[in-house]
Tab-separated table of C-alpha atoms and ligand atoms in Angstrom:
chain	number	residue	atom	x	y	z
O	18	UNK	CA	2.838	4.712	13.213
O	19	UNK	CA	1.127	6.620	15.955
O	20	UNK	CA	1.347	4.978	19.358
O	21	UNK	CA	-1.570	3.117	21.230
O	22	UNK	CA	-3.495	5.195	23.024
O	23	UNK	CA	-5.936	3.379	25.121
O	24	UNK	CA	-8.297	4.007	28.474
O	25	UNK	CA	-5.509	4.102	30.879
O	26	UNK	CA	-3.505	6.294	28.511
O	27	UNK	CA	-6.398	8.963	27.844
O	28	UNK	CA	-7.075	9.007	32.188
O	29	UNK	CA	-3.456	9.623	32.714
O	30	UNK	CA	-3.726	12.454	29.834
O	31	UNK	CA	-6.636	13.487	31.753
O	32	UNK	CA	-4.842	13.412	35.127
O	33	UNK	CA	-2.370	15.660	33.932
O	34	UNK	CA	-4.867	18.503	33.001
O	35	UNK	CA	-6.434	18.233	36.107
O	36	UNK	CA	-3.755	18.452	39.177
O	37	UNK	CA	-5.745	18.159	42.592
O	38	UNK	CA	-6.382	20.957	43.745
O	39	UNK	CA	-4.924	22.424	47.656
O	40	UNK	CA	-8.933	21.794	49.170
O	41	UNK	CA	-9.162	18.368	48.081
O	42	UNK	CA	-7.909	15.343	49.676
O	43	UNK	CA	-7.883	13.201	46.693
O	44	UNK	CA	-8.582	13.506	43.244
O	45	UNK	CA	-8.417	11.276	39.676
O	46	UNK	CA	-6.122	8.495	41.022
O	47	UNK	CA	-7.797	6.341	43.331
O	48	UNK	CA	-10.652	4.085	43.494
O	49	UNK	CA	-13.056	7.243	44.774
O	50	UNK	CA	-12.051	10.656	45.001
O	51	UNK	CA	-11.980	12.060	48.784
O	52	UNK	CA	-13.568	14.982	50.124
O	53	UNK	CA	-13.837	16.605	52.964
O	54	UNK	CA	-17.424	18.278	53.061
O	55	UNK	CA	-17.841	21.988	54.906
O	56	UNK	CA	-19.163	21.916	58.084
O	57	UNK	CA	-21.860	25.051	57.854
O	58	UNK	CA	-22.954	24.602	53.817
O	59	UNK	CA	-25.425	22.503	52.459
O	60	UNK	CA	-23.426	20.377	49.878
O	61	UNK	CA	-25.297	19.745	46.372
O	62	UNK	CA	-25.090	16.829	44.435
O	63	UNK	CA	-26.364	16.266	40.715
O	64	UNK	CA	-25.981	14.385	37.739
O	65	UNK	CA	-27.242	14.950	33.720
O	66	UNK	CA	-26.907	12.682	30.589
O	67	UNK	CA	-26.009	13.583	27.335
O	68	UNK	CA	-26.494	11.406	24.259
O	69	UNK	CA	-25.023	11.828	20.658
O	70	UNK	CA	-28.361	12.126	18.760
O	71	UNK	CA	-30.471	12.908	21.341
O	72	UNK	CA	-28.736	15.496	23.049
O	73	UNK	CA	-25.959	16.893	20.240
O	74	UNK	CA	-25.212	15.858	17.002
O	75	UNK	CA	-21.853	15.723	15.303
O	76	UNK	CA	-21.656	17.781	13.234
O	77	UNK	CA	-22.413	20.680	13.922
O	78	UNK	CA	-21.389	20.271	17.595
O	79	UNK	CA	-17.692	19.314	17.749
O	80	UNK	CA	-16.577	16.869	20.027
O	81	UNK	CA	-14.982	19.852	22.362
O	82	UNK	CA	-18.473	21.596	22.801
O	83	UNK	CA	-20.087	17.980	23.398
O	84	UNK	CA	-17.727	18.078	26.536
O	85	UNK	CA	-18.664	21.778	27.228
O	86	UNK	CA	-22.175	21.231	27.016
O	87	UNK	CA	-22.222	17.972	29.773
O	88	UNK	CA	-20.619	19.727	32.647
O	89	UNK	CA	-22.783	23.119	31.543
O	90	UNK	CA	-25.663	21.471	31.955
O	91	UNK	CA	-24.613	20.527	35.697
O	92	UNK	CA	-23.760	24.027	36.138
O	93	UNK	CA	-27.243	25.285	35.051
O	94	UNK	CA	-28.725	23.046	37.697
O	95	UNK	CA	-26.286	23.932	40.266
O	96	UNK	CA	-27.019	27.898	39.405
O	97	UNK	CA	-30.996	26.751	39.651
O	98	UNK	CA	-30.292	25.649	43.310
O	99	UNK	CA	-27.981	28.955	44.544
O	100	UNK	CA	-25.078	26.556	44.140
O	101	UNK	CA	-21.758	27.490	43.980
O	102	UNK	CA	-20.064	24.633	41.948
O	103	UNK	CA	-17.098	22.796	43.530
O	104	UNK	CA	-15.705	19.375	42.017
O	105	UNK	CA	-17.162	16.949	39.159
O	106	UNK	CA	-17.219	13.378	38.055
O	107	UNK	CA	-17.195	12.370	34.213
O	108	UNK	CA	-18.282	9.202	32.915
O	109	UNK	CA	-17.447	8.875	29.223
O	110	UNK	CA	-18.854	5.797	26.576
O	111	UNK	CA	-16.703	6.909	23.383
O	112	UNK	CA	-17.111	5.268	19.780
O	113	UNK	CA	-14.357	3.144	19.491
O	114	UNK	CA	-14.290	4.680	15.853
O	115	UNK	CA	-13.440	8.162	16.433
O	116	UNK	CA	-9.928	7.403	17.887
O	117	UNK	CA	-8.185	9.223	20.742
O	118	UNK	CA	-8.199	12.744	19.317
O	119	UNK	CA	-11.474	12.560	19.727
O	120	UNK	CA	-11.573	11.501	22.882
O	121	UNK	CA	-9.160	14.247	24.165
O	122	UNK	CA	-11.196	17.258	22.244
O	123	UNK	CA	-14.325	15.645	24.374
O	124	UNK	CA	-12.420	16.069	27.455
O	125	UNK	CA	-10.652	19.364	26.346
O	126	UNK	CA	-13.750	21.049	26.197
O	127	UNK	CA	-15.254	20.112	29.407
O	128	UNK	CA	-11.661	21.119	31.042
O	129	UNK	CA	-12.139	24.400	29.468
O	130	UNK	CA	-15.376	24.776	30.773
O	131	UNK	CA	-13.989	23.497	34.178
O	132	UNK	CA	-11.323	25.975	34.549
O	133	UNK	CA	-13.668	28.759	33.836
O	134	UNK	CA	-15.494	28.164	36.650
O	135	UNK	CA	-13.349	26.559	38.729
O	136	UNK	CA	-14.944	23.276	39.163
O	137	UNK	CA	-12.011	20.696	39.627
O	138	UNK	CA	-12.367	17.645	37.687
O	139	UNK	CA	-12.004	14.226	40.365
O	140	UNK	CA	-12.800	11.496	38.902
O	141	UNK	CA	-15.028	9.611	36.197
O	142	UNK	CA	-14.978	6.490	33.822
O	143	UNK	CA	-13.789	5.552	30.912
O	144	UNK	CA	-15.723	3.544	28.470
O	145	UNK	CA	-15.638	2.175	24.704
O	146	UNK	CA	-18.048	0.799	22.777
O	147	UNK	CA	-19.194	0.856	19.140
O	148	UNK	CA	-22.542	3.043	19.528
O	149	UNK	CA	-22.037	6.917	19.482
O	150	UNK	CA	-20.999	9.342	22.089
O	151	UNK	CA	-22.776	9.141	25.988
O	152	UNK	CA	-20.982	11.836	28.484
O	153	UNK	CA	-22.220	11.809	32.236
O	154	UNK	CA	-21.316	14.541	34.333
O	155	UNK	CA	-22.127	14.041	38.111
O	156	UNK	CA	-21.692	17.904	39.616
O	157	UNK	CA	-21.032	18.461	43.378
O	158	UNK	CA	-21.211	22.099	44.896
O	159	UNK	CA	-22.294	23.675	47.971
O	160	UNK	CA	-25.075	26.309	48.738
O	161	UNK	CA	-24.217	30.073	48.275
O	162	UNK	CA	-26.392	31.523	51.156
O	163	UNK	CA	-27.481	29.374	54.663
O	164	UNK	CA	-29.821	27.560	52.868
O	165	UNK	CA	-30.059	26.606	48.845
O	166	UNK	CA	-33.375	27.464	47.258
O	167	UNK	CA	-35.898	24.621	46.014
O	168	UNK	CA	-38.875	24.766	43.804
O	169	UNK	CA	-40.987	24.641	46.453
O	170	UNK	CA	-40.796	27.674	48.232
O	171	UNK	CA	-43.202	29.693	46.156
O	172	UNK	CA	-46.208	31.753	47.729
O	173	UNK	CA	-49.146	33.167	46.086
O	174	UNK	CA	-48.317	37.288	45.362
O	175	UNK	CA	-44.823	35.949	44.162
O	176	UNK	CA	-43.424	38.160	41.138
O	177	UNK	CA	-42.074	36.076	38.912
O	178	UNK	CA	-38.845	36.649	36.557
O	179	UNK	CA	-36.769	34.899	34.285
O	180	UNK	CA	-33.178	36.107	32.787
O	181	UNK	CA	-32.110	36.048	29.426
O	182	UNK	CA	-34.620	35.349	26.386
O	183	UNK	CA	-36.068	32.152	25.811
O	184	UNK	CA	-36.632	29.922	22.686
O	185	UNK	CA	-34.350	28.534	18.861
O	186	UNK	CA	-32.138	26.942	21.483
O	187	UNK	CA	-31.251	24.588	18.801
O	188	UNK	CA	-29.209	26.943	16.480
O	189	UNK	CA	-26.175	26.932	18.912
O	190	UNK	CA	-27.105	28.310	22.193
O	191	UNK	CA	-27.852	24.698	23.843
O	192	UNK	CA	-24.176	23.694	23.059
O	193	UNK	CA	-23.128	27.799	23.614
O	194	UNK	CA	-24.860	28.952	26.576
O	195	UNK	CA	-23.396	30.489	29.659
O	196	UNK	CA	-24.559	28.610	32.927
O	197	UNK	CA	-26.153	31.599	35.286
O	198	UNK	CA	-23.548	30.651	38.199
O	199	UNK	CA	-22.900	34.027	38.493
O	200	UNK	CA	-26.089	35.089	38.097
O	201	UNK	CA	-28.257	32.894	40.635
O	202	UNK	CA	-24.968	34.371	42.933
O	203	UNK	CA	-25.810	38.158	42.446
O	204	UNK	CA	-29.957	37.493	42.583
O	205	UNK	CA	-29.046	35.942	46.019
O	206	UNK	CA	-27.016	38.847	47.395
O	207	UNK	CA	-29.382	41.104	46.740
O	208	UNK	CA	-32.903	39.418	47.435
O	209	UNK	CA	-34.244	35.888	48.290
O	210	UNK	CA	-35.010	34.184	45.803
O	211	UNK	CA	-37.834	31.659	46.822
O	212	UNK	CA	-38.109	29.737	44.864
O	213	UNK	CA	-35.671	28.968	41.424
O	214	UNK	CA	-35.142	26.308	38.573
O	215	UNK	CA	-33.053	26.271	35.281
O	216	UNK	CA	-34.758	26.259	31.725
O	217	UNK	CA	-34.250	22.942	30.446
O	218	UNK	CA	-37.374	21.417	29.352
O	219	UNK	CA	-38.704	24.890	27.973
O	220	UNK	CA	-41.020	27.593	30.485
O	221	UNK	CA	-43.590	25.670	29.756
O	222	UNK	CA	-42.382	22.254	31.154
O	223	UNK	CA	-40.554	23.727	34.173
O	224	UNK	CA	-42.907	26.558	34.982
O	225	UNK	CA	-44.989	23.691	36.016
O	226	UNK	CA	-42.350	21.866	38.797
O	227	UNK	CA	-42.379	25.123	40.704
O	228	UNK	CA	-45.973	24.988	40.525
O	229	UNK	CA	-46.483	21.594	41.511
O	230	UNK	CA	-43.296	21.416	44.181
O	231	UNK	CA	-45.253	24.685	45.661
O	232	UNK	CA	-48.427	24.030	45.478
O	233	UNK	CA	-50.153	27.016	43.751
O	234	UNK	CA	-50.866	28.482	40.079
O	235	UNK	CA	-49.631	31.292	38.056
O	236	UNK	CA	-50.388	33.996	35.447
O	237	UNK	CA	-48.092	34.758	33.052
O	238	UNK	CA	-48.233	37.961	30.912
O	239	UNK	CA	-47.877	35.987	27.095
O	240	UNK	CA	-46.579	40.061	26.052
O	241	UNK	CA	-43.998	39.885	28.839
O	242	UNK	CA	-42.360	36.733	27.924
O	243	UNK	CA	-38.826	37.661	26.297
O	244	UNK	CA	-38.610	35.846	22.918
O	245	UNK	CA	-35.454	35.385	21.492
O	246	UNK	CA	-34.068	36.464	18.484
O	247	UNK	CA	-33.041	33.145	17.399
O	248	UNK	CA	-36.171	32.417	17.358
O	249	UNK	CA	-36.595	33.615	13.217
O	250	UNK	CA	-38.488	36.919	12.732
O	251	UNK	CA	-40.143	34.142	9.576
O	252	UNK	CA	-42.158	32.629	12.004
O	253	UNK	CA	-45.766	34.422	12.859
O	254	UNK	CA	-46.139	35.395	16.457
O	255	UNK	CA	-48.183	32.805	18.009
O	256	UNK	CA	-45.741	30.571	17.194
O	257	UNK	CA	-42.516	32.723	18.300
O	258	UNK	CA	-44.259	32.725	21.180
O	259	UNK	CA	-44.770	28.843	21.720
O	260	UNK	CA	-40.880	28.412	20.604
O	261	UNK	CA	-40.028	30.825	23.583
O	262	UNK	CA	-42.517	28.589	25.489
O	263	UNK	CA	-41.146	25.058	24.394
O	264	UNK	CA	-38.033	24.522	22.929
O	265	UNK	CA	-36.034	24.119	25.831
O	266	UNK	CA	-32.630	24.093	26.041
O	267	UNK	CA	-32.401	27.883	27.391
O	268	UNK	CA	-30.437	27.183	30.981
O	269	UNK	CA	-32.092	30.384	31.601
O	270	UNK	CA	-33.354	31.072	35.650
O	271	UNK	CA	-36.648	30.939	36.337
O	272	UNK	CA	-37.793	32.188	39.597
O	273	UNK	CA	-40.042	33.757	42.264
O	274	UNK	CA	-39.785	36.297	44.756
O	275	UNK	CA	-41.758	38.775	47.189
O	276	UNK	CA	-43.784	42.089	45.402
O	277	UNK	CA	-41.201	43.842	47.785
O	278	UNK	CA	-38.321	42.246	46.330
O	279	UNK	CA	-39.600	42.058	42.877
O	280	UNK	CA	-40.090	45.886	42.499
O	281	UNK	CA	-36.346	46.530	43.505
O	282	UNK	CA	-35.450	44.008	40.659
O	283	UNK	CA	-37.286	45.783	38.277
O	284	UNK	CA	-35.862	49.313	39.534
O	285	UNK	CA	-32.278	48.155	39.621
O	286	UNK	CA	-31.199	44.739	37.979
O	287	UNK	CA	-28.163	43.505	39.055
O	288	UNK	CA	-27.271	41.734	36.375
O	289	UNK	CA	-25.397	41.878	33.615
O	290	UNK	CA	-28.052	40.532	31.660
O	291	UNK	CA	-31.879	40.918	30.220
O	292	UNK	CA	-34.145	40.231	33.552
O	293	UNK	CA	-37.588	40.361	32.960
O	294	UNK	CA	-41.040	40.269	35.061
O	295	UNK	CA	-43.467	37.649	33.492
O	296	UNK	CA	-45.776	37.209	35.905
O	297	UNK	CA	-47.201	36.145	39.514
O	298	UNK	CA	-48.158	33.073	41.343
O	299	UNK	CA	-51.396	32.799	42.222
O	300	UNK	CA	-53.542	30.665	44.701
O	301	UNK	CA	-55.345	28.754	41.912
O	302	UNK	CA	-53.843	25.984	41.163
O	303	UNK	CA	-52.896	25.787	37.427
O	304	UNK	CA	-51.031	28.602	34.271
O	305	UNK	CA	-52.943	31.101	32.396
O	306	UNK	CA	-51.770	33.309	29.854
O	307	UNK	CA	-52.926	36.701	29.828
O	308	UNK	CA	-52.742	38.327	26.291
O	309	UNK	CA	-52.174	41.719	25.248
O	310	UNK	CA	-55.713	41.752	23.365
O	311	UNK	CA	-57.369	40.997	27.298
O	312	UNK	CA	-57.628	37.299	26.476
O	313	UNK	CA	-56.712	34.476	28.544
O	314	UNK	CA	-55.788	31.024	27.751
O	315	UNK	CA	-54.709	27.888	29.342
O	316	UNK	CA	-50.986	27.292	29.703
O	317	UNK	CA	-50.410	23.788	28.484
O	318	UNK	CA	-47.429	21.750	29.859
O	319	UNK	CA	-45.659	21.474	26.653
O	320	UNK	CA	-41.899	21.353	25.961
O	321	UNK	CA	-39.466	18.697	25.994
O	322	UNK	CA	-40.008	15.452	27.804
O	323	UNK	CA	-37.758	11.891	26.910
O	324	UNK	CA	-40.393	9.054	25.627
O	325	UNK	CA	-40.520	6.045	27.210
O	326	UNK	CA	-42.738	4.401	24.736
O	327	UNK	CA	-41.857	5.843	21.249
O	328	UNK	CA	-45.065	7.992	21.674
O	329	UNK	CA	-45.243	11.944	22.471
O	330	UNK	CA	-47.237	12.191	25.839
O	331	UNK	CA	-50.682	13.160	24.088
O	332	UNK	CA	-50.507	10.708	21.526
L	410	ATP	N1	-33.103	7.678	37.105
L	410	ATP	C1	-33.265	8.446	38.196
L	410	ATP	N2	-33.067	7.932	39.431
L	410	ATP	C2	-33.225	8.710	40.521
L	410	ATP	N3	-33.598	9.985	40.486
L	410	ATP	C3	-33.809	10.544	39.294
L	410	ATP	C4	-33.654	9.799	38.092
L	410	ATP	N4	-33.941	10.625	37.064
L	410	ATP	C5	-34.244	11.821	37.598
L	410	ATP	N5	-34.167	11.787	38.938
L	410	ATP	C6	-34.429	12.874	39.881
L	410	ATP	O1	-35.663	13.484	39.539
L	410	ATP	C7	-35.645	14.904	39.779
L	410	ATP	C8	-36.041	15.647	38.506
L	410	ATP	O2	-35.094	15.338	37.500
L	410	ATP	P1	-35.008	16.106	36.119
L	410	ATP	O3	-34.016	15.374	35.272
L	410	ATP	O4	-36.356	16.354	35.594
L	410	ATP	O5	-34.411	17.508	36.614
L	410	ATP	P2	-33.314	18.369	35.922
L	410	ATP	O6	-31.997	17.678	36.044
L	410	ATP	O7	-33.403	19.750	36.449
L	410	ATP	O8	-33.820	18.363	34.407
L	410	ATP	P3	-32.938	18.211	33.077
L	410	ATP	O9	-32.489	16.760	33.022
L	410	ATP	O10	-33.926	18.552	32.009
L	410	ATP	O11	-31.810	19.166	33.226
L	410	ATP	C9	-34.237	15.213	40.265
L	410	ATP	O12	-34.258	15.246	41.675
L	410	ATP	C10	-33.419	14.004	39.794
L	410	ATP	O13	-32.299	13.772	40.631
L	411	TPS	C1	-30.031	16.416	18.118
L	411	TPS	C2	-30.870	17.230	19.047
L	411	TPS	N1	-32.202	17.090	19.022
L	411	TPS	C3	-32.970	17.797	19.899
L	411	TPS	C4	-32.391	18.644	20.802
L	411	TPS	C5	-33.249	19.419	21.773
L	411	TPS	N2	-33.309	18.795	23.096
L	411	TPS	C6	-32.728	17.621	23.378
L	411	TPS	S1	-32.916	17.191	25.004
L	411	TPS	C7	-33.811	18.578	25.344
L	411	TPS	C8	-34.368	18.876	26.713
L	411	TPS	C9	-33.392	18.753	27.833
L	411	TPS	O1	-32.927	17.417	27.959
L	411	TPS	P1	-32.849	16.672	29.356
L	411	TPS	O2	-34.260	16.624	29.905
L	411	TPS	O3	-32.271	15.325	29.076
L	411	TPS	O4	-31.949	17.507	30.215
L	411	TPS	C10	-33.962	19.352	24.189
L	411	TPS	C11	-34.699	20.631	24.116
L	411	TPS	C12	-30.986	18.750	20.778
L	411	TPS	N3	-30.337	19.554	21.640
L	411	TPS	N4	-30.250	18.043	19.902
L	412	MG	MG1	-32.721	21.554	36.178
């Protein structure tokens, strides 16, 4: 018979993959973790849910990318702030029916994740309980340049870009996708970004916080807007279109900066990866869609959004 293998037993396990590191004071151990902030950086704290059914399912994500997926979601939002990720808490409620193998792959996963970026891992909790699978990641970084970039820093004339293409999320990428860390890193070297946020509720969700934190509108060339290929050739393209729009689940950038600076991205990206110029801000407040036939259209604020009620916001 297979040993117990309890809370204390799966923290020690964790312990052991996790060493503190020679910058920290204190890591998994104690009753908080310690510390010691830098003097001249802005230091960035965040924290994302995810929830077996809501978030993941299992199958087809395995417990291992359920672990990957919490702290990449943390990373996303650090990347949407020009954050350069440092140390993370984990609070885990684990089925008490899935046994400790489980409960390691969960972990595993995240480690994986952790190492690759070199986030170090300093602390959490560690629950049981008989509904499914809840991780919490709480993320703590620091700002890349002087000062880390809001959504509210966007001016009418603004170009604005996103990386990657957007949309069919669901088929993998959300429990897949590679944080932009690196990116948001290499758009700040070479131009300042104004203003910045990470795809999560679809472009057509978060389009809108920029707009609102800033205060102005935006045009958006419908055309421009780079639709994934995950998004099924099947599907006419109106509705290609609205998946790239809505889906969420991208962790793609989305952000604004001068003409000036705009023009040298499109002349020379520095990334590694698709960047593509969708649009501008504008003065007027609100989105519209310009279409390749010369029409325009409203941009509704659709995408993803948790109900409180049971009922879809336009119900
Ligand atoms: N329950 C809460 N208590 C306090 N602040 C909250 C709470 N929920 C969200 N916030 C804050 O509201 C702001 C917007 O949160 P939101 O979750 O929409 O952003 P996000 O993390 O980028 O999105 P996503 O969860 O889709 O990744 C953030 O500053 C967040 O810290
Ligand atoms: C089983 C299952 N059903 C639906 C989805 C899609 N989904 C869930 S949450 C979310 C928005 C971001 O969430 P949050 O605002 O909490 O960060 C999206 C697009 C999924 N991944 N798995
Ligand atoms: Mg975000």
């Amino acid at each position: 018979m297979t040993p117990p293998f309890h809370e204390f037993d799966l923290i020690q396990w964790i312990r052991e993959q996790c060493p503190d590191s020679q910058t920290d004071l204190l890591g998994i151990g104690d009753d908080t973790a310690i510390l010691q902030p830098l003097k001249d950086r802005e230091l960035l704290l965040a924290t994302d849910m995810l929830m077996e059914g809501t978030h993941f399912t299992l199958p087809p994500a395995t417990p291992e990318l359920a672990g990957r997926k919490a702290l990449a979601v943390n990373l996303s939002d650090l990347a949407a702030m020009g954050g350069k990720p440092h140390s993370a808490l984990v609070s885990l409620a684990l089925p008490q029916s899935k046994g400790p193998e489980f409960a390691k792959a969960v972990m595993q996963g995240m480690i994986d994740l952790a190492q690759e970026f070199q986030v170090q891992l300093i602390g959490g909790d560690t629950n049981s309980w008989q509904g499914p699978l809840v991780i919490n990641v709480a993320i703590i970084g620091t700002a890349l340049q002087a000062q880390s970039v809001t959504r509210s820093g966007s001016t009418p004339g603004d170009w604005i870009f996103v990386t990657g293409k957007l949309g069919g999320s669901i088929h993998s990428h959300h429990l897949t996708f590679t944080p932009r860390v690196d990116e948001a890193n290499r758009l700040s070297q070479s131009v300042t970004i104004k203003s910045m946020i990470d795809i999560s509720d679809g472009l057509a969700s978060d389009l809108f916080h920029i707009l609102d934190e800033s205060k102005v509108g935006a045009q958006i060339n419908a055309a421009e807007i780079p639709i994934s290929n995950r998004v099924t050739l099947d599907h006419p393209q109106t509705s290609r279109l609205q998946h790239a729009l809505s889906d969420g689940e991208d962790f793609e950038l989305l952000f604004t900066v001068s003409p000036e600076d705009g023009k040298r991205l499109v002349s020379q990206n520095p990334l590694q990866i698709k960047l593509t110029h969708i649009g501008e801000i504008t003065q007027e407040q609100g989105a519209v869609l310009h279409h390749a036939d010369g029409s325009r259209t409203s941009l509704k604020r659709t995408g993803w959004e948790h109900s409180l009620s049971g009922q879809k916001r336009n119900d």
